[in-house]
mmCIF file of C-alpha atoms in Angstrom:
data_model
loop_
_atom_site.group_PDB
_atom_site.id
_atom_site.type_symbol
_atom_site.label_atom_id
_atom_site.label_comp_id
_atom_site.label_asym_id
_atom_site.label_seq_id
_atom_site.Cartn_x
_atom_site.Cartn_y
_atom_site.Cartn_z
ATOM 1 C CA UNK A 3 7.930 -19.419 10.500
ATOM 2 C CA UNK A 4 7.856 -16.018 8.849
ATOM 3 C CA UNK A 5 5.074 -13.909 10.363
ATOM 4 C CA UNK A 6 3.982 -12.701 6.943
ATOM 5 C CA UNK A 7 3.555 -16.263 5.703
ATOM 6 C CA UNK A 8 1.717 -17.221 8.895
ATOM 7 C CA UNK A 9 -1.083 -14.841 7.964
ATOM 8 C CA UNK A 10 -2.064 -16.904 4.934
ATOM 9 C CA UNK A 11 -5.372 -18.719 5.400
ATOM 10 C CA UNK A 12 -4.925 -22.484 5.393
ATOM 11 C CA UNK A 13 -8.282 -23.269 3.765
ATOM 12 C CA UNK A 14 -7.663 -21.380 0.513
ATOM 13 C CA UNK A 15 -6.026 -22.097 -2.790
ATOM 14 C CA UNK A 16 -3.696 -19.410 -4.095
ATOM 15 C CA UNK A 17 -3.014 -17.905 -7.504
ATOM 16 C CA UNK A 18 0.597 -16.834 -6.954
ATOM 17 C CA UNK A 19 1.090 -14.529 -9.909
ATOM 18 C CA UNK A 20 -2.133 -12.666 -9.204
ATOM 19 C CA UNK A 21 -1.768 -12.444 -5.385
ATOM 20 C CA UNK A 22 -5.294 -13.815 -5.103
ATOM 21 C CA UNK A 23 -6.908 -16.530 -2.987
ATOM 22 C CA UNK A 24 -9.720 -18.870 -4.024
ATOM 23 C CA UNK A 25 -12.215 -20.919 -2.019
ATOM 24 C CA UNK A 26 -13.995 -23.333 -4.327
ATOM 25 C CA UNK A 27 -17.458 -24.528 -3.308
ATOM 26 C CA UNK A 28 -17.816 -28.206 -2.513
ATOM 27 C CA UNK A 29 -19.812 -28.807 -5.713
ATOM 28 C CA UNK A 30 -17.187 -26.982 -7.822
ATOM 29 C CA UNK A 31 -19.780 -24.713 -9.400
ATOM 30 C CA UNK A 32 -18.863 -21.535 -7.561
ATOM 31 C CA UNK A 33 -16.009 -19.949 -5.690
ATOM 32 C CA UNK A 34 -15.258 -17.003 -3.488
ATOM 33 C CA UNK A 35 -12.114 -15.048 -4.218
ATOM 34 C CA UNK A 36 -10.151 -12.212 -2.693
ATOM 35 C CA UNK A 37 -6.789 -10.485 -2.546
ATOM 36 C CA UNK A 38 -4.081 -11.832 -0.267
ATOM 37 C CA UNK A 39 -2.811 -9.666 2.578
ATOM 38 C CA UNK A 40 0.352 -9.121 0.520
ATOM 39 C CA UNK A 41 -1.600 -6.875 -1.815
ATOM 40 C CA UNK A 42 -1.676 -4.225 0.907
ATOM 41 C CA UNK A 43 2.037 -3.755 0.275
ATOM 42 C CA UNK A 44 1.080 -1.794 -2.841
ATOM 43 C CA UNK A 45 -0.258 0.981 -0.622
ATOM 44 C CA UNK A 46 -3.247 1.802 1.480
ATOM 45 C CA UNK A 47 -6.319 1.029 -0.558
ATOM 46 C CA UNK A 48 -8.951 3.706 -0.798
ATOM 47 C CA UNK A 49 -11.356 2.491 -3.456
ATOM 48 C CA UNK A 50 -12.453 -0.834 -4.915
ATOM 49 C CA UNK A 51 -14.245 -0.569 -8.262
ATOM 50 C CA UNK A 52 -15.395 -3.984 -9.511
ATOM 51 C CA UNK A 53 -16.548 -4.915 -12.984
ATOM 52 C CA UNK A 54 -20.310 -5.519 -13.089
ATOM 53 C CA UNK A 55 -21.979 -8.741 -12.003
ATOM 54 C CA UNK A 56 -22.432 -10.965 -15.037
ATOM 55 C CA UNK A 57 -19.125 -10.002 -16.638
ATOM 56 C CA UNK A 58 -17.203 -12.889 -18.161
ATOM 57 C CA UNK A 59 -13.483 -12.609 -17.450
ATOM 58 C CA UNK A 60 -10.602 -14.746 -18.698
ATOM 59 C CA UNK A 61 -7.929 -15.884 -16.268
ATOM 60 C CA UNK A 62 -5.407 -13.124 -15.479
ATOM 61 C CA UNK A 63 -7.618 -10.429 -16.991
ATOM 62 C CA UNK A 64 -9.004 -7.545 -14.976
ATOM 63 C CA UNK A 65 -11.860 -8.065 -12.521
ATOM 64 C CA UNK A 66 -11.783 -4.430 -11.476
ATOM 65 C CA UNK A 67 -9.586 -1.749 -10.029
ATOM 66 C CA UNK A 68 -8.039 -1.023 -6.646
ATOM 67 C CA UNK A 69 -6.929 2.540 -6.043
ATOM 68 C CA UNK A 70 -4.465 3.804 -3.462
ATOM 69 C CA UNK A 71 -3.533 7.374 -2.717
ATOM 70 C CA UNK A 72 -0.856 7.183 -5.395
ATOM 71 C CA UNK A 73 -1.841 4.683 -8.022
ATOM 72 C CA UNK A 74 -4.467 2.395 -9.507
ATOM 73 C CA UNK A 75 -4.036 -1.281 -10.272
ATOM 74 C CA UNK A 76 -5.974 -4.152 -11.759
ATOM 75 C CA UNK A 77 -7.381 -7.057 -9.762
ATOM 76 C CA UNK A 78 -6.394 -10.038 -11.880
ATOM 77 C CA UNK A 79 -8.710 -13.023 -12.156
ATOM 78 C CA UNK A 80 -7.210 -16.192 -10.639
ATOM 79 C CA UNK A 81 -9.565 -18.280 -12.802
ATOM 80 C CA UNK A 82 -11.587 -17.749 -15.955
ATOM 81 C CA UNK A 83 -15.026 -16.965 -14.627
ATOM 82 C CA UNK A 84 -18.286 -15.106 -14.648
ATOM 83 C CA UNK A 85 -18.831 -12.666 -11.781
ATOM 84 C CA UNK A 86 -21.950 -13.660 -9.875
ATOM 85 C CA UNK A 87 -21.638 -11.395 -6.827
ATOM 86 C CA UNK A 88 -19.536 -8.462 -5.653
ATOM 87 C CA UNK A 89 -18.855 -7.945 -1.961
ATOM 88 C CA UNK A 90 -20.739 -4.690 -1.496
ATOM 89 C CA UNK A 91 -19.412 -4.419 2.045
ATOM 90 C CA UNK A 92 -15.883 -4.214 0.639
ATOM 91 C CA UNK A 93 -16.984 -1.629 -1.910
ATOM 92 C CA UNK A 94 -18.491 0.458 0.885
ATOM 93 C CA UNK A 95 -15.592 -0.080 3.272
ATOM 94 C CA UNK A 96 -12.259 -0.857 1.615
ATOM 95 C CA UNK A 97 -10.691 -1.272 5.053
ATOM 96 C CA UNK A 98 -12.231 -4.769 5.158
ATOM 97 C CA UNK A 99 -9.912 -5.861 2.359
ATOM 98 C CA UNK A 100 -6.909 -4.754 4.386
ATOM 99 C CA UNK A 101 -8.028 -5.812 7.874
ATOM 100 C CA UNK A 102 -9.763 -9.100 7.088
ATOM 101 C CA UNK A 103 -8.677 -10.174 3.584
ATOM 102 C CA UNK A 104 -9.488 -13.883 3.953
ATOM 103 C CA UNK A 105 -12.959 -13.518 5.430
ATOM 104 C CA UNK A 106 -15.202 -10.452 5.406
ATOM 105 C CA UNK A 107 -12.842 -8.700 2.974
ATOM 106 C CA UNK A 108 -13.535 -11.109 0.103
ATOM 107 C CA UNK A 109 -14.028 -9.447 -3.280
ATOM 108 C CA UNK A 110 -16.106 -11.613 -5.623
ATOM 109 C CA UNK A 111 -18.254 -14.723 -5.881
ATOM 110 C CA UNK A 112 -17.537 -16.270 -9.236
ATOM 111 C CA UNK A 113 -18.619 -19.130 -11.426
ATOM 112 C CA UNK A 114 -15.435 -20.700 -12.806
ATOM 113 C CA UNK A 115 -15.730 -21.498 -16.493
ATOM 114 C CA UNK A 116 -12.571 -23.540 -17.042
ATOM 115 C CA UNK A 117 -11.892 -24.941 -13.599
ATOM 116 C CA UNK A 118 -10.827 -28.374 -14.765
ATOM 117 C CA UNK A 119 -7.915 -27.079 -16.829
ATOM 118 C CA UNK A 120 -7.001 -24.118 -14.621
ATOM 119 C CA UNK A 121 -7.199 -25.787 -11.212
ATOM 120 C CA UNK A 122 -3.620 -27.025 -11.549
ATOM 121 C CA UNK A 123 -2.320 -23.435 -11.582
ATOM 122 C CA UNK A 124 -3.614 -22.881 -8.047
ATOM 123 C CA UNK A 125 -1.390 -23.732 -5.089
ATOM 124 C CA UNK A 126 -2.213 -25.178 -1.688
ATOM 125 C CA UNK A 127 -1.113 -22.968 1.192
ATOM 126 C CA UNK A 128 2.094 -24.946 1.815
ATOM 127 C CA UNK A 129 3.074 -24.768 -1.843
ATOM 128 C CA UNK A 130 2.282 -21.074 -1.895
ATOM 129 C CA UNK A 131 4.492 -20.435 1.136
ATOM 130 C CA UNK A 132 7.373 -22.165 -0.632
ATOM 131 C CA UNK A 133 6.745 -20.158 -3.801
ATOM 132 C CA UNK A 134 6.471 -16.930 -1.853
ATOM 133 C CA UNK A 135 9.453 -17.201 0.496
ATOM 134 C CA UNK A 136 12.185 -16.228 -1.992
ATOM 135 C CA UNK A 137 9.951 -13.498 -3.420
ATOM 136 C CA UNK A 138 8.827 -11.823 -0.195
ATOM 137 C CA UNK A 139 11.175 -8.862 -0.433
ATOM 138 C CA UNK A 140 9.856 -7.842 -3.827
ATOM 139 C CA UNK A 141 6.251 -8.456 -2.747
ATOM 140 C CA UNK A 142 6.571 -6.310 0.368
ATOM 141 C CA UNK A 143 7.869 -3.064 -1.072
ATOM 142 C CA UNK A 144 6.766 -0.476 1.505
ATOM 143 C CA UNK A 145 3.852 1.738 0.511
ATOM 144 C CA UNK A 146 4.720 5.320 -0.265
ATOM 145 C CA UNK A 147 1.397 6.713 0.818
ATOM 146 C CA UNK A 148 0.796 6.717 4.525
ATOM 147 C CA UNK A 149 -1.818 9.372 5.023
ATOM 148 C CA UNK A 150 -4.815 7.045 4.792
ATOM 149 C CA UNK A 151 -6.749 6.266 7.950
ATOM 150 C CA UNK A 152 -9.845 4.184 8.481
ATOM 151 C CA UNK A 153 -11.761 7.400 9.043
ATOM 152 C CA UNK A 154 -10.686 8.891 5.715
ATOM 153 C CA UNK A 155 -13.920 10.211 4.248
ATOM 154 C CA UNK A 156 -14.515 8.822 0.762
ATOM 155 C CA UNK A 157 -17.903 8.249 -0.779
ATOM 156 C CA UNK A 158 -17.537 4.951 -2.683
ATOM 157 C CA UNK A 159 -20.519 5.813 -4.837
ATOM 158 C CA UNK A 160 -18.757 8.809 -6.313
ATOM 159 C CA UNK A 161 -15.784 6.944 -7.689
ATOM 160 C CA UNK A 162 -13.880 9.286 -9.919
ATOM 161 C CA UNK B 25 -17.162 -2.453 -19.528
ATOM 162 C CA UNK B 26 -20.473 -0.844 -20.384
ATOM 163 C CA UNK B 27 -20.596 0.926 -23.745
ATOM 164 C CA UNK B 28 -18.703 0.346 -26.943
ATOM 165 C CA UNK B 29 -15.628 2.502 -26.406
ATOM 166 C CA UNK B 30 -12.391 0.652 -25.746
ATOM 167 C CA UNK B 31 -9.849 3.411 -26.163
ATOM 168 C CA UNK B 32 -9.123 6.492 -24.071
ATOM 169 C CA UNK B 33 -7.185 9.510 -25.264
ATOM 170 C CA UNK B 34 -5.941 11.738 -22.459
ATOM 171 C CA UNK B 35 -4.878 15.204 -23.565
ATOM 172 C CA UNK B 36 -2.618 17.142 -21.197
ATOM 173 C CA UNK B 37 -3.000 20.836 -21.863
ATOM 174 C CA UNK B 38 -2.992 22.888 -18.634
ATOM 175 C CA UNK B 39 -1.249 20.444 -16.270
ATOM 176 C CA UNK B 40 2.209 21.725 -17.178
ATOM 177 C CA UNK B 41 5.462 21.865 -15.161
ATOM 178 C CA UNK B 42 4.495 25.185 -13.551
ATOM 179 C CA UNK B 43 1.819 23.270 -11.583
ATOM 180 C CA UNK B 44 3.073 19.732 -10.963
ATOM 181 C CA UNK B 45 0.366 18.930 -8.416
ATOM 182 C CA UNK B 46 -2.157 19.066 -11.261
ATOM 183 C CA UNK B 47 -0.250 16.407 -13.159
ATOM 184 C CA UNK B 48 -1.055 13.416 -10.945
ATOM 185 C CA UNK B 49 -4.707 13.106 -11.969
ATOM 186 C CA UNK B 50 -4.217 12.391 -15.690
ATOM 187 C CA UNK B 51 -1.676 9.688 -14.882
ATOM 188 C CA UNK B 52 -3.896 8.067 -12.256
ATOM 189 C CA UNK B 53 -6.802 8.113 -14.717
ATOM 190 C CA UNK B 54 -4.551 6.449 -17.272
ATOM 191 C CA UNK B 55 -3.562 3.775 -14.758
ATOM 192 C CA UNK B 56 -7.186 3.134 -13.788
ATOM 193 C CA UNK B 57 -8.146 2.819 -17.443
ATOM 194 C CA UNK B 58 -5.325 0.361 -18.076
ATOM 195 C CA UNK B 59 -6.437 -1.614 -15.011
ATOM 196 C CA UNK B 60 -9.766 -1.978 -16.801
ATOM 197 C CA UNK B 61 -7.896 -3.043 -19.930
ATOM 198 C CA UNK B 62 -8.733 0.105 -21.852
ATOM 199 C CA UNK B 63 -6.264 1.091 -24.566
ATOM 200 C CA UNK B 64 -4.763 4.440 -23.485
ATOM 201 C CA UNK B 65 -2.823 7.195 -25.223
ATOM 202 C CA UNK B 66 -1.596 10.352 -23.508
ATOM 203 C CA UNK B 67 -0.964 13.409 -25.672
ATOM 204 C CA UNK B 68 1.208 16.193 -24.283
ATOM 205 C CA UNK B 69 0.175 19.518 -25.773
ATOM 206 C CA UNK B 70 1.081 23.153 -25.147
ATOM 207 C CA UNK B 71 3.636 23.604 -22.326
ATOM 208 C CA UNK B 72 2.877 20.104 -20.940
ATOM 209 C CA UNK B 73 5.191 18.762 -23.629
ATOM 210 C CA UNK B 74 8.012 19.904 -21.361
ATOM 211 C CA UNK B 75 7.229 16.907 -19.122
ATOM 212 C CA UNK B 76 8.849 14.869 -21.881
ATOM 213 C CA UNK B 77 12.155 16.720 -21.716
ATOM 214 C CA UNK B 78 14.977 14.943 -19.853
ATOM 215 C CA UNK B 79 15.116 15.843 -16.159
ATOM 216 C CA UNK B 80 11.935 17.920 -15.974
ATOM 217 C CA UNK B 81 9.526 15.261 -14.697
ATOM 218 C CA UNK B 82 11.990 13.681 -12.272
ATOM 219 C CA UNK B 83 12.282 16.797 -10.145
ATOM 220 C CA UNK B 84 8.577 17.670 -10.048
ATOM 221 C CA UNK B 85 6.717 16.226 -7.066
ATOM 222 C CA UNK B 86 2.988 15.687 -7.361
ATOM 223 C CA UNK B 87 2.273 15.662 -3.623
ATOM 224 C CA UNK B 88 3.030 17.749 -0.558
ATOM 225 C CA UNK B 89 4.846 14.816 1.067
ATOM 226 C CA UNK B 90 7.248 14.745 -1.913
ATOM 227 C CA UNK B 91 6.909 11.002 -2.350
ATOM 228 C CA UNK B 92 6.142 10.689 -6.049
ATOM 229 C CA UNK B 93 7.358 12.646 -9.041
ATOM 230 C CA UNK B 94 5.808 13.082 -12.451
ATOM 231 C CA UNK B 95 8.741 11.005 -13.671
ATOM 232 C CA UNK B 96 7.618 8.143 -11.416
ATOM 233 C CA UNK B 97 4.167 8.388 -12.960
ATOM 234 C CA UNK B 98 5.550 8.430 -16.492
ATOM 235 C CA UNK B 99 7.483 5.220 -15.875
ATOM 236 C CA UNK B 100 4.482 3.619 -14.155
ATOM 237 C CA UNK B 101 2.079 4.305 -17.005
ATOM 238 C CA UNK B 102 4.633 3.102 -19.548
ATOM 239 C CA UNK B 103 4.957 -0.213 -17.713
ATOM 240 C CA UNK B 104 1.170 -0.511 -17.722
ATOM 241 C CA UNK B 105 1.067 -0.102 -21.510
ATOM 242 C CA UNK B 106 0.127 3.539 -22.009
ATOM 243 C CA UNK B 107 1.557 5.224 -25.108
ATOM 244 C CA UNK B 108 2.888 8.772 -24.776
ATOM 245 C CA UNK B 109 2.923 11.278 -27.619
ATOM 246 C CA UNK B 110 4.334 14.777 -27.894
ATOM 247 C CA UNK B 111 2.299 17.332 -29.818
ATOM 248 C CA UNK B 112 4.386 18.309 -32.820
ATOM 249 C CA UNK B 113 3.448 21.991 -32.667
ATOM 250 C CA UNK B 114 4.019 22.160 -28.897
ATOM 251 C CA UNK B 115 7.408 20.551 -29.335
ATOM 252 C CA UNK B 116 8.292 23.203 -31.891
ATOM 253 C CA UNK B 117 7.232 25.957 -29.473
ATOM 254 C CA UNK B 118 8.387 24.616 -26.097
ATOM 255 C CA UNK B 119 11.069 22.034 -26.759
ATOM 256 C CA UNK B 120 12.652 23.008 -30.036
ATOM 257 C CA UNK B 121 15.875 21.185 -30.883
ATOM 258 C CA UNK B 122 15.715 19.189 -27.659
ATOM 259 C CA UNK B 123 15.539 15.420 -27.472
ATOM 260 C CA UNK B 124 12.605 13.852 -25.662
ATOM 261 C CA UNK B 125 12.782 11.155 -23.007
ATOM 262 C CA UNK B 126 12.910 7.532 -24.093
ATOM 263 C CA UNK B 127 9.433 6.839 -22.711
ATOM 264 C CA UNK B 128 7.908 9.075 -25.395
ATOM 265 C CA UNK B 129 6.506 7.034 -28.286
ATOM 266 C CA UNK B 130 6.798 9.832 -30.818
ATOM 267 C CA UNK B 131 5.053 12.890 -32.152
ATOM 268 C CA UNK B 132 1.408 13.307 -33.001
ATOM 269 C CA UNK B 133 -0.572 16.238 -34.273
ATOM 270 C CA UNK B 134 -3.918 17.790 -33.490
ATOM 271 C CA UNK B 135 -5.511 15.898 -36.356
ATOM 272 C CA UNK B 136 -4.510 12.611 -34.760
ATOM 273 C CA UNK B 137 -6.396 13.484 -31.592
ATOM 274 C CA UNK B 138 -9.403 14.858 -33.444
ATOM 275 C CA UNK B 139 -9.670 11.827 -35.711
ATOM 276 C CA UNK B 140 -9.674 9.527 -32.698
ATOM 277 C CA UNK B 141 -12.123 11.694 -30.783
ATOM 278 C CA UNK B 142 -14.590 11.487 -33.656
ATOM 279 C CA UNK B 143 -14.341 7.704 -33.598
ATOM 280 C CA UNK B 144 -17.143 5.963 -31.660
ATOM 281 C CA UNK B 145 -14.662 3.544 -30.122
ATOM 282 C CA UNK B 146 -12.701 6.303 -28.373
ATOM 283 C CA UNK B 147 -13.347 8.707 -25.517
ATOM 284 C CA UNK B 148 -11.219 11.766 -24.807
ATOM 285 C CA UNK B 149 -10.410 13.564 -21.551
ATOM 286 C CA UNK B 150 -8.556 16.874 -21.389
ATOM 287 C CA UNK B 151 -6.497 17.971 -18.385
#
């Protein structure tokens, strides 16, 4: 098995186009979401700027911004939702998103608003591996910024 | 997004080809704004209009490691949906009779920027 694919968490659903994972609560009313480890291929993340709690976001629209040393990119919603919590630990320490993306590096707790119709767009881990395999090369374009270290001193409260 | 504004106008004025390391910031701001689904225009005024001449941006690195050129940024913001405009007067002064790169969406004048700046739905940043 490909070592990159082995890193995918087996207890998540995946939104393939958005490179996001989803863990839906047992009662279906809430979910925790985050970025897959493949997102790190875009570069070493330095800042995570979420939209505010309470924001209503349609599927595939922006939940916030991730910034690397060279670019900024949107975090796309895997489901239409309302943001009910932001992982403040990830805001304070972006390294969590890189080092532990499927656990402590989660990004948002959300309340899905159209789960019934959108659930079918999410893939189980096995389906996601199959979807991903022929696309790995394009997903894993090497980052061009390599100067970031865990000790890089950035105050997350300053933003830009 | 808090507030009513949904459009950002970025005016490049001093970040011209003589100082390419200054040019990264306006493009990164544009990318961040697009990531938040803000409508973005970049206006190249004064000598910054030369970034829109063929070959100029592709040889100007924005970082000491020489990993990313202004041309890379121009293509990246275009893909993200940013519109690029050359100041008509600056073109006359700095790029007369020269064609502009394909990524440029056309010419705009000072009045275009001022009219948008006076609109409550728009915010303007000058670099």
